[in-house]
Coordinates of C-alpha atoms and ligand atoms in Angstrom, one line a residue:
Chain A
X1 CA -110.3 -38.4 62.5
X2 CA -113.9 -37.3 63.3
X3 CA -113.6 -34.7 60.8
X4 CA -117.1 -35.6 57.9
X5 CA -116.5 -35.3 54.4
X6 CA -116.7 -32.3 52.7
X7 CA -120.2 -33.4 51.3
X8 CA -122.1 -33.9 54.4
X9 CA -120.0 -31.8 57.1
X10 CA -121.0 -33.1 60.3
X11 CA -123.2 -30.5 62.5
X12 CA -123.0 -31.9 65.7
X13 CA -120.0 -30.7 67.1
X14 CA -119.3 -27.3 69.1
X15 CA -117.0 -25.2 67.7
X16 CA -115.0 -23.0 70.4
X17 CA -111.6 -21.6 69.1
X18 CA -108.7 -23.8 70.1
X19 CA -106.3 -22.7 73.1
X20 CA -103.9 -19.8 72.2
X21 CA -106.0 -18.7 69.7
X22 CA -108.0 -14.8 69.8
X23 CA -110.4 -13.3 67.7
X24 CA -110.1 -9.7 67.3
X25 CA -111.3 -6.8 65.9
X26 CA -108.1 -5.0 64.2
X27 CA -109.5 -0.9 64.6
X28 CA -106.3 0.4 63.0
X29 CA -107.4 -2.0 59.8
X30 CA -110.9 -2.4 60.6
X31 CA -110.7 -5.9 59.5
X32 CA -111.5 -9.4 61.8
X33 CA -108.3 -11.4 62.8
X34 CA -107.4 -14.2 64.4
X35 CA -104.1 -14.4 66.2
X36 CA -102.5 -17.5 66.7
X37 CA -98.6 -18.4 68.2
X38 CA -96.9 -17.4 65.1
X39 CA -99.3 -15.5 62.7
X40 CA -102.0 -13.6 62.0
X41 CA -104.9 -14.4 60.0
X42 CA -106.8 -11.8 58.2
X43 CA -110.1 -12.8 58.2
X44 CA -112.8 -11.5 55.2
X45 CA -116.0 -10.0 55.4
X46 CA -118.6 -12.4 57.3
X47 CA -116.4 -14.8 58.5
X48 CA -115.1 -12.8 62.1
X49 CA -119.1 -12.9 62.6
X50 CA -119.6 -16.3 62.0
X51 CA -116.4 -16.8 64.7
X52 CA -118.6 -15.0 66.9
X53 CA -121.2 -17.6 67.5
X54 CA -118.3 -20.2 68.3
X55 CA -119.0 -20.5 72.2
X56 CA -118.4 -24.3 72.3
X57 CA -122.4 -24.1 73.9
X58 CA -123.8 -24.2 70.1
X59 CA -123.4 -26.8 67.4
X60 CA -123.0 -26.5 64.4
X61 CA -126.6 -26.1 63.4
X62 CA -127.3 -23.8 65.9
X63 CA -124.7 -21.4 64.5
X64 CA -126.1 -21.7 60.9
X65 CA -129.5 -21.7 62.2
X66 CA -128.5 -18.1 63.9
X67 CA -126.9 -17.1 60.9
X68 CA -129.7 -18.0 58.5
X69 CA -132.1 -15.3 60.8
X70 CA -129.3 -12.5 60.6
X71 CA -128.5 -13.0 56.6
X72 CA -131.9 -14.3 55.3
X73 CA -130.6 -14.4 51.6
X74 CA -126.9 -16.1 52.1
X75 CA -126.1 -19.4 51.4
X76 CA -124.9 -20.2 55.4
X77 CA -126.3 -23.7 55.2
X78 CA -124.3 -24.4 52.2
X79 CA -120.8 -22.6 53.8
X80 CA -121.1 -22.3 57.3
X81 CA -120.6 -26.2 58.0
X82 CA -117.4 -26.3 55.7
X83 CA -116.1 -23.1 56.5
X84 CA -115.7 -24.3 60.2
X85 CA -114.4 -28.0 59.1
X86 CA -111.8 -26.0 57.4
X87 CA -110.8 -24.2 60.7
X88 CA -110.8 -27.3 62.8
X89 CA -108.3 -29.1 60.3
X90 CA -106.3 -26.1 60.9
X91 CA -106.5 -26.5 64.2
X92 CA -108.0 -23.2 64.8
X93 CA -111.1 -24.2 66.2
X94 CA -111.4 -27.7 68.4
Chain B
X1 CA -78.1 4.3 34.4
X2 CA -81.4 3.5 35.4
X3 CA -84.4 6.3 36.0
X4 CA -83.9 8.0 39.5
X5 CA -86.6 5.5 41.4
X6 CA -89.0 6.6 43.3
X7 CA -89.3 7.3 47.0
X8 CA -90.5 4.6 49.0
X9 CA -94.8 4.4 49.7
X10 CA -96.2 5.6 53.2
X11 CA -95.4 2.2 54.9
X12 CA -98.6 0.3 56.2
X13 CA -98.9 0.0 60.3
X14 CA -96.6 -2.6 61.8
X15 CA -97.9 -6.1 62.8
X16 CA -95.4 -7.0 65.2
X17 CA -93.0 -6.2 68.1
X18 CA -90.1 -7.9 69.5
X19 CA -89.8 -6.7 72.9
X20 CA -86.1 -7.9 73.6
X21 CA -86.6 -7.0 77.6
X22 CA -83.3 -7.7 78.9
X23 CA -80.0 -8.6 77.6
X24 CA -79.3 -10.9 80.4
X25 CA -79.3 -14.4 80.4
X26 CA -78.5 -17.9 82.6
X27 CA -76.9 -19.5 79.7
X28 CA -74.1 -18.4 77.3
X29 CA -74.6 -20.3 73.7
X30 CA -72.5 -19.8 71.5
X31 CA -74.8 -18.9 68.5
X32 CA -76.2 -16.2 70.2
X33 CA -77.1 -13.3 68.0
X34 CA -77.4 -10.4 70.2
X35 CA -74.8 -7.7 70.2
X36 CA -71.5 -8.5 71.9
X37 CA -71.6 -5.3 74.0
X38 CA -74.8 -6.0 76.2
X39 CA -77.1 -3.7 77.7
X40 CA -76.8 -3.7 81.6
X41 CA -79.2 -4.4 84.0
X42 CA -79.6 -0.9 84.6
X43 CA -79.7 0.3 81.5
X44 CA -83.0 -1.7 80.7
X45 CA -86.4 0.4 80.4
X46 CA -88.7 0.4 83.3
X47 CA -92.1 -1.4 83.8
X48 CA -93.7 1.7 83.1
X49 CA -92.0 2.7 79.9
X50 CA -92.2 -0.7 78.7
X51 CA -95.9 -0.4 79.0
X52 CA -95.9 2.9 77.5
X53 CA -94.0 1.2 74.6
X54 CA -96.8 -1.9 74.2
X55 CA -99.9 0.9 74.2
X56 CA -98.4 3.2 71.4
X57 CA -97.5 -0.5 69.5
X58 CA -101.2 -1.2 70.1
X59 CA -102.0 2.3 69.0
X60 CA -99.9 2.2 65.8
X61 CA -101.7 -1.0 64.7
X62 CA -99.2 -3.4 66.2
X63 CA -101.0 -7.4 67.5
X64 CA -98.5 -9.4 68.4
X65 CA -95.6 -9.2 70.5
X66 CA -92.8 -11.9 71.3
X67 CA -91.1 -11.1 75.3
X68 CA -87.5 -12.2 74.5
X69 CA -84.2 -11.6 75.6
X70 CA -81.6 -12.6 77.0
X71 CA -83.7 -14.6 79.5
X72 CA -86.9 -12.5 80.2
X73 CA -87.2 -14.2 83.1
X74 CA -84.9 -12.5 84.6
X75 CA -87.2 -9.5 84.7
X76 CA -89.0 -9.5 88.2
X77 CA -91.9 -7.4 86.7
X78 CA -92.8 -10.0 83.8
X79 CA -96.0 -10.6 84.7
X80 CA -97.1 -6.7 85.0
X81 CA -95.2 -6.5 81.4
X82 CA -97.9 -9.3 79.9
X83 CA -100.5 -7.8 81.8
X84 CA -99.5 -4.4 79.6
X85 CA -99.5 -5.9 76.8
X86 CA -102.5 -7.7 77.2
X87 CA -104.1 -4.6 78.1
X88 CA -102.9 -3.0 74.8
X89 CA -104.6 -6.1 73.2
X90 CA -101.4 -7.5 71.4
X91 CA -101.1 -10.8 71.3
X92 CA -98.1 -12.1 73.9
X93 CA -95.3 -15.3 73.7
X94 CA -93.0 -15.7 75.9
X95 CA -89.4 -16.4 73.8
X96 CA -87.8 -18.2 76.9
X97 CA -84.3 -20.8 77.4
X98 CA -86.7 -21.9 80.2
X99 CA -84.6 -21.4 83.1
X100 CA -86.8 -20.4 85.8
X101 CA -89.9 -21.0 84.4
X102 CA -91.6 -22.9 87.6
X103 CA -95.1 -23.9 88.1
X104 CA -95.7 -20.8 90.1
X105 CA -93.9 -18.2 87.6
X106 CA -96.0 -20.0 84.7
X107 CA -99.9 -19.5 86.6
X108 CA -98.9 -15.8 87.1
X109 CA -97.9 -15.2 83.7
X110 CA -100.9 -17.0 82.0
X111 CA -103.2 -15.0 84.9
X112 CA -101.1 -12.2 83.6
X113 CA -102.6 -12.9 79.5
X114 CA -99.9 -15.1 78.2
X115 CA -101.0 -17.0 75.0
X116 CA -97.7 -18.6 74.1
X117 CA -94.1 -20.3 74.3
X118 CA -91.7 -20.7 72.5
X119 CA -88.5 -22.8 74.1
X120 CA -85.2 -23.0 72.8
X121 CA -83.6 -26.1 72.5
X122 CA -79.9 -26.8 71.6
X123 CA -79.5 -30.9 70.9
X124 CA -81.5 -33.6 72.5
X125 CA -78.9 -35.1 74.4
X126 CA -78.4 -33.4 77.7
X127 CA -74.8 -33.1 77.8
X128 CA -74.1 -32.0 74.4
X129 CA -77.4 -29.8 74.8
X130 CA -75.3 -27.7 78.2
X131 CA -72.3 -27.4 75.9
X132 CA -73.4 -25.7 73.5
X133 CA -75.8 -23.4 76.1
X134 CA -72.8 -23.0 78.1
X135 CA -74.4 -23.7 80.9
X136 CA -76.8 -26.2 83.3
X137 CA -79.9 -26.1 81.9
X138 CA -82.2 -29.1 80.3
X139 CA -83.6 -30.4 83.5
X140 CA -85.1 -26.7 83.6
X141 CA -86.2 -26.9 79.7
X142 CA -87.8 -30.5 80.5
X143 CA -89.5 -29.2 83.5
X144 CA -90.6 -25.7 81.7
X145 CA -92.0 -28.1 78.6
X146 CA -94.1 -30.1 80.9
X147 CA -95.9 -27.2 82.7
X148 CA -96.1 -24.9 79.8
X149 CA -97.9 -28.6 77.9
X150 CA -100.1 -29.1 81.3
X151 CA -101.1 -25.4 81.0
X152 CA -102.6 -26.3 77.9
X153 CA -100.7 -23.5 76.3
X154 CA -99.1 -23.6 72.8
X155 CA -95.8 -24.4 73.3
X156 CA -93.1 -24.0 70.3
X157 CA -89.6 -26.0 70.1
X158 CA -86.8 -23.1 68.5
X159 CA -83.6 -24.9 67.5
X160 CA -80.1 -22.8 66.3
X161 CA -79.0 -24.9 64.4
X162 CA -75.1 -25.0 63.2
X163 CA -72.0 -27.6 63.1
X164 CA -72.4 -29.3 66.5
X165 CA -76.5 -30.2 66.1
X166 CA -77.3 -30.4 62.5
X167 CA -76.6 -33.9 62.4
X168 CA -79.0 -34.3 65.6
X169 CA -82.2 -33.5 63.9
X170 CA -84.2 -36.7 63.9
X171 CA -83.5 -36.1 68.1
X172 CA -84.7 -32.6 68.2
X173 CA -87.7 -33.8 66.6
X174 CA -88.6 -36.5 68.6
X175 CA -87.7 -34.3 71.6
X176 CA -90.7 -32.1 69.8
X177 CA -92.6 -35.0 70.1
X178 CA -92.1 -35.9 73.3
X179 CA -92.4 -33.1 74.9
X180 CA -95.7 -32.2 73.5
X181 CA -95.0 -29.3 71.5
X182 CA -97.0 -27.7 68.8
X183 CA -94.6 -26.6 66.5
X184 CA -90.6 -26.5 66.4
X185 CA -88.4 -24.1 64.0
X186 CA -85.1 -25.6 63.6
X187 CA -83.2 -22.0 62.6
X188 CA -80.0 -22.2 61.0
X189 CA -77.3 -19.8 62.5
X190 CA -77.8 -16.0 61.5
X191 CA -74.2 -14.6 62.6
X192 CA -75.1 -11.5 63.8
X193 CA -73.5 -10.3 67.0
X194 CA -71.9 -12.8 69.4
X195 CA -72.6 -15.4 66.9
X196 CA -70.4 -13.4 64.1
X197 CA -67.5 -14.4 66.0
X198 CA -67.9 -18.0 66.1
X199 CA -68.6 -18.5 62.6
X200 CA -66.0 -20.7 61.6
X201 CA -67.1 -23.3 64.4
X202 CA -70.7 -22.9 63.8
X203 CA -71.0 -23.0 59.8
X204 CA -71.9 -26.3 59.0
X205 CA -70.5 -28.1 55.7
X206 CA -73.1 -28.4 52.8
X207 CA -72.7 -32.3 53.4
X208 CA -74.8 -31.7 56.6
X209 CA -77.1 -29.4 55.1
X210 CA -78.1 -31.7 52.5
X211 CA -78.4 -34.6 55.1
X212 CA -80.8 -32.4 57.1
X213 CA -82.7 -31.0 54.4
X214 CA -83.5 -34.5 53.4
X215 CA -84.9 -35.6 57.3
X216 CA -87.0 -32.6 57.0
X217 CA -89.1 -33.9 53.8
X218 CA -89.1 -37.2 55.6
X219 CA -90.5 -35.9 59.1
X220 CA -93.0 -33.9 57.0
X221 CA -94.3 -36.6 54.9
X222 CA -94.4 -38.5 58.4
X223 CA -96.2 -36.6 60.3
X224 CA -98.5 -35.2 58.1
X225 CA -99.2 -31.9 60.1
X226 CA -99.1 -32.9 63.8
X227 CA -95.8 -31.6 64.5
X228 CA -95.5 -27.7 62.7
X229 CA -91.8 -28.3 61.4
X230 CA -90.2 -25.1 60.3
X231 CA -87.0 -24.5 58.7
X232 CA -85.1 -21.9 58.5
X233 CA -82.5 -22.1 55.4
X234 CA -78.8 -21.6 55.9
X235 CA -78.2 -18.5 53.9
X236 CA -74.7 -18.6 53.0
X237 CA -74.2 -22.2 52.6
X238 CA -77.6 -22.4 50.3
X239 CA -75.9 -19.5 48.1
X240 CA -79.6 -17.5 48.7
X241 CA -80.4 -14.5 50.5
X242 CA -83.0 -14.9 52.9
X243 CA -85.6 -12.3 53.3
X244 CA -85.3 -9.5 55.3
X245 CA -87.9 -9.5 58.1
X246 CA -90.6 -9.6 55.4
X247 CA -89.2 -5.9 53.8
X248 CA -87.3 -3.0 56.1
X249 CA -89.6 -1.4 58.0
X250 CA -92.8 -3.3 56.3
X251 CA -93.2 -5.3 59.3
X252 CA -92.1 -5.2 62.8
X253 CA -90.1 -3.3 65.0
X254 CA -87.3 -4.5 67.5
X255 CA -86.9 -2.4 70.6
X256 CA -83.7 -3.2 72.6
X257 CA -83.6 -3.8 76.5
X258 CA -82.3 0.4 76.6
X259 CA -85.2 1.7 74.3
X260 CA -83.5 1.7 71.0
X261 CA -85.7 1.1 68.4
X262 CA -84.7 -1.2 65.1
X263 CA -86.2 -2.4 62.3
X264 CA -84.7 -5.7 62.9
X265 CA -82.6 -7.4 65.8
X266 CA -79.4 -7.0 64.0
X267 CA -79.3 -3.5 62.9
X268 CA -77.5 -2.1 65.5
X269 CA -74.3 -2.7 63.9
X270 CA -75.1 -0.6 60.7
X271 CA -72.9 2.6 60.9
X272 CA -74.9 6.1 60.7
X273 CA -78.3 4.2 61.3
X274 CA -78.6 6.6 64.4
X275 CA -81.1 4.5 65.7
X276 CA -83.9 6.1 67.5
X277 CA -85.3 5.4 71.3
X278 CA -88.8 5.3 72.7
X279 CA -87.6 7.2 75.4
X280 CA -87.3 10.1 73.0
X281 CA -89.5 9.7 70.1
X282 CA -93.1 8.2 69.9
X283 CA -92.6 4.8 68.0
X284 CA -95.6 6.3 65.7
X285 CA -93.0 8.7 64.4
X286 CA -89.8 6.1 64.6
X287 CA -92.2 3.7 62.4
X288 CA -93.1 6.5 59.6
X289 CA -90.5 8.9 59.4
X290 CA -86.9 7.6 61.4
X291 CA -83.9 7.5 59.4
X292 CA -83.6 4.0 60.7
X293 CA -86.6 3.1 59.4
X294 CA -86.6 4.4 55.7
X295 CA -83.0 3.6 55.0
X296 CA -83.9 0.6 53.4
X297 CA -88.0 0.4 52.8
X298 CA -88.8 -0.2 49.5
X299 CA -86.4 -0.7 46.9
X300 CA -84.4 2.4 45.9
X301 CA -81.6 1.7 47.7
X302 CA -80.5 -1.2 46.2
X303 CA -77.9 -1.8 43.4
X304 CA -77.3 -3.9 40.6
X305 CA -77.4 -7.3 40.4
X306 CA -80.8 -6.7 42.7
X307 CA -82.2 -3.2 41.2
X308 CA -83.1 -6.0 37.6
X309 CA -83.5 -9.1 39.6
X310 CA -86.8 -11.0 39.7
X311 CA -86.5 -12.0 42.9
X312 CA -86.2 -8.7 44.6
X313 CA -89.8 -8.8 45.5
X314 CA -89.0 -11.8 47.6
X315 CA -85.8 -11.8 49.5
X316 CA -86.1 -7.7 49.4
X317 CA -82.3 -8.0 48.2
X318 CA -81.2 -10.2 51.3
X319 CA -79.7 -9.0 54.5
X320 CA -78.5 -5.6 55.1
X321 CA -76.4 -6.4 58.3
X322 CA -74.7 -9.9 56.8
X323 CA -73.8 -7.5 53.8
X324 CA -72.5 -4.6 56.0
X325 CA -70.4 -7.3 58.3
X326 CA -68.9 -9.4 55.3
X327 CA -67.9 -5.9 53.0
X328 CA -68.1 -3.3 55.6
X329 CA -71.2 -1.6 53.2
X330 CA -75.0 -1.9 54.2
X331 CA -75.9 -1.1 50.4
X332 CA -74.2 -3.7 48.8
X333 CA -75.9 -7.2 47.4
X334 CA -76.2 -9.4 50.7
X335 CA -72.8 -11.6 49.8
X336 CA -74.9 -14.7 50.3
X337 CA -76.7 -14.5 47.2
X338 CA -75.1 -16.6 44.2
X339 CA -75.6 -13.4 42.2
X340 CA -73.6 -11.5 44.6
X341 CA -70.3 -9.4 43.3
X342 CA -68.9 -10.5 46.8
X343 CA -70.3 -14.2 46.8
X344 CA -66.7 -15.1 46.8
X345 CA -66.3 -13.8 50.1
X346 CA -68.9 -16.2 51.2
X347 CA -67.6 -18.8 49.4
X348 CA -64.1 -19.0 51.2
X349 CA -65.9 -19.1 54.5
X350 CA -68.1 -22.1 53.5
X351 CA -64.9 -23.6 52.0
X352 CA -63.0 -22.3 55.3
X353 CA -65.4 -24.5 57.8
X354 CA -65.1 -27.6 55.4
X355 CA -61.5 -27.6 56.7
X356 CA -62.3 -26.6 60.7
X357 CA -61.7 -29.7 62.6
X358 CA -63.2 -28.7 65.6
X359 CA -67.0 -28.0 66.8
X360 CA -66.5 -27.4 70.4
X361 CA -63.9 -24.9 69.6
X362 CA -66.7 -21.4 70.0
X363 CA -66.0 -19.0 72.1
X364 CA -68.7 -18.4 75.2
X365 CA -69.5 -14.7 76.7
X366 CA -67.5 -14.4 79.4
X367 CA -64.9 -16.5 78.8
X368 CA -64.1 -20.0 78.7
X369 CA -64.3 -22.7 75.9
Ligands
LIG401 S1 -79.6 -10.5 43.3 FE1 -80.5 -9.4 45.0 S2 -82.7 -9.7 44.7 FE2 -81.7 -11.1 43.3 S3 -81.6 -13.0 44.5 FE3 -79.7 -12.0 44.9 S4 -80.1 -10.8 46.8 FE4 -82.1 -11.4 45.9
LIG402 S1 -81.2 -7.0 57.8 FE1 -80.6 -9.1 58.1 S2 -80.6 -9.4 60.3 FE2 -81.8 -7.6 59.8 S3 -83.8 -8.4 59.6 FE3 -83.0 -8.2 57.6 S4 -82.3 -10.3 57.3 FE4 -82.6 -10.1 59.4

């Protein structure tokens, strides 16, 4: 496992979403999701916009660092890294 | 006598749409579950109307579709079908036996937008594995497995399982395994259809159940997450209804090979349904306001021992087909369930395959044992 612990997430890998995976925008809902082989994941608020950034070109802390210019007063520092950890364990993201 | 409930709420748009594309298929397995009169070849929908079907889906709020069958395959125009799909933005698998998926048929589908397969499996051993398909056919899967894995496309195992490959399950696993797959749902027998008359061969005893059941926690607690394992309980032999397609008409929608539209695979069968097609009707107005679809949303149909049960809310009252094929009345309790007026109906079939000797003895489409 290279996955860090949730205390110090590590922020040098580059998120891209995993094969067989989409990220959406649902109109009919007007709601992010993320469609994957057997379900589909309704995704709140921010996080389809965090997704976004996910090109496999940025790291980690190049997508918080983007974030923390677009939404000066949220705790993305804090969030972000874990958020994503979360999504690679799932195998969402590789 | 309870209040007169109220009418069922404005249903929410659908997420998903089975596409079942064609009727025909290469093999002949005895659990299948689609009707025993088929749709013919040239009966089935066009590419264009098929394509017309996956932009209203899209429309209505539709994201994901499965291309099934029969084999769909056997559909020359398969690509252009993902293609329209794609182009409607719903996610696509392919539900495939495999048979005739080569390396070129796979590059044009995945060109075409495919995301996904699933492959059915029937044991791990090949010869048992073509007797219960009825037919050559696990070089092909072994073949499909390996190019769908090279692809780098999910790829997900689906098992039937019954009588003659219960007992199998550690090999159908390690079949999962070795054949790289993502995920495999090992699907105890729904006897709908073809699958209705075989019953008595295919119902496994609770003795195998419980074995089965058991291998499942292990292989969980083994592979901790590698392999997606997914099983599908055996309604009538677990005493517990299963849940209906997540609610009638709260979900998905099934449209047949000849346009018909259904709020699940089975519901073909149910008497005065009067099942509407896409050929007629715009599936916006199938999904909202079709008999077929309002029959059994919400929870006003039901009847006692459901209408007070706690559990209503999960297994929305079981299975309206198994209940209309076991008592010959869509409204009643689904006879599974161990709270069931007519569990004892159930209960003499479980008891009945106890005493069936015989696992090889189904009957295949077509003829021939
Ligand atoms: S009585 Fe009806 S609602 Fe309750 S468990 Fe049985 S089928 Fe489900
Ligand atoms: S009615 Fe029965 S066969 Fe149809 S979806 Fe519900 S559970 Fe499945």
């Amino acid at each position: 496992m290279t996955a860090a612990s949730p205390a110090s997430p590590a922020t040098s890998w580059r998120p891209v979403l995993a094969r067989g995976v989409v990220l959406r925008h649902d109109p009919v809902r007007d709601a992010d999701l993320l469609l994957l082989p057997e379900r589909v994941v309704v995704l709140d608020g921010s996080a389809g916009g965090v997704l976004r950034l996910c090109d496999g070109v940025r790291d980690v802390a190049a997508v918080v660092a983007e974030l923390a210019v677009r939404h000066p007063a949220a705790p993305v520092a804090a969030e972000v890294p874990e958020f994503l950890n979360r999504l690679r364990k799932e195998g969402w993201l590789r | 006598m309870t209040a007169p409930p109220a009418p069922p709420a404005p249903p929410g748009p659908p997420w998903a749409l089975l596409a079942e594309l064609t009727h025909a298929c290469p093999l002949r397995c005895g659990y299948c579950s689609n009707p025993v009169e088929l749709v013919g070849r040239s009966g089935e929908l066009s590419t264009e109307q098929w394509s017309e079907v996956f932009r209203q889906a899209g429309a209505l709020g539709v994201v994901h579709t499965h291309l099934s069958g029969g084999e769909p395959l056997l559909r020359r125009d398969l690509s252009d079908l993902v293609a329209a799909a794609d182009g409607a933005r719903l996610y696509t698998q392919l539900v495939t036996s495999g048979v005739g998926l080569g390396e070129r048929r796979l590059a044009e589908l995945t060109g075409a937008g495919l995301r996904s397969v699933q492959l059915s499996v029937q044991h791990a051993d090949r010869v048992t594995a073509e007797r219960i398909a009825g037919a050559r056919s696990f070089t092909a899967k072994e073949r499909a497995a390996r190019l769908i894995h090279e692809a780098g496309l999910p790829l997900g195992l689906n098992a039937v399982l019954h009588r003659g490959n219960l007992d199998d399950l550690d090999g159908l696993i390690r079949l999962a395994l070795d054949w790289g797959a993502d995920r495999i749902e090992l699907a105890n027998t729904q006897y709908h259809g073809w699958a209705a008359r075989n019953r008595a061969a295919l119902l496994p005893t609770p003795a195998q159940v419980e074995r089965a059941r058991a291998r499942v926690v292990r292989w969980r607690e083994r592979l901790g997450g590698t392999l997606e394992l997914v099983w599908v309980a055996p309604d009538l032999v677990d005493a517990t209804a299963k849940p209906c397609m997540g609610g009638w008409g709260a979900v998905s929608l099934t449209v047949t090979p000849d346009g018909t539209v259904l709020p699940c695979p089975a519901a073909g069968t149910l008497p005065g349904l009067d099942p509407p097609n896409v050929t007629h009707r715009e599936l916006a107005w199938i999904w909202r306001e079709s008999r077929a679809f309002n029959a059994f949303r919400g929870e006003s149909w039901m009847p006692e021992p459901c209408r007070g049960c706690a559990l209503r809310t999960v297994d929305h009252g079981g299975c309206r087909c198994q209940a209309y094929a076991l008592t010959g009345d869509a409204t009643r309790t689904d006879p599974a369930c161990r709270h069931a007026p007519d569990r004892p109906l159930v209960a003499a079939l479980v008891h009945g395959a106890a005493d069936c000797a015989d696992p090889s003895a189904y009957g295949y489409r077509g003829g021939g044992r």
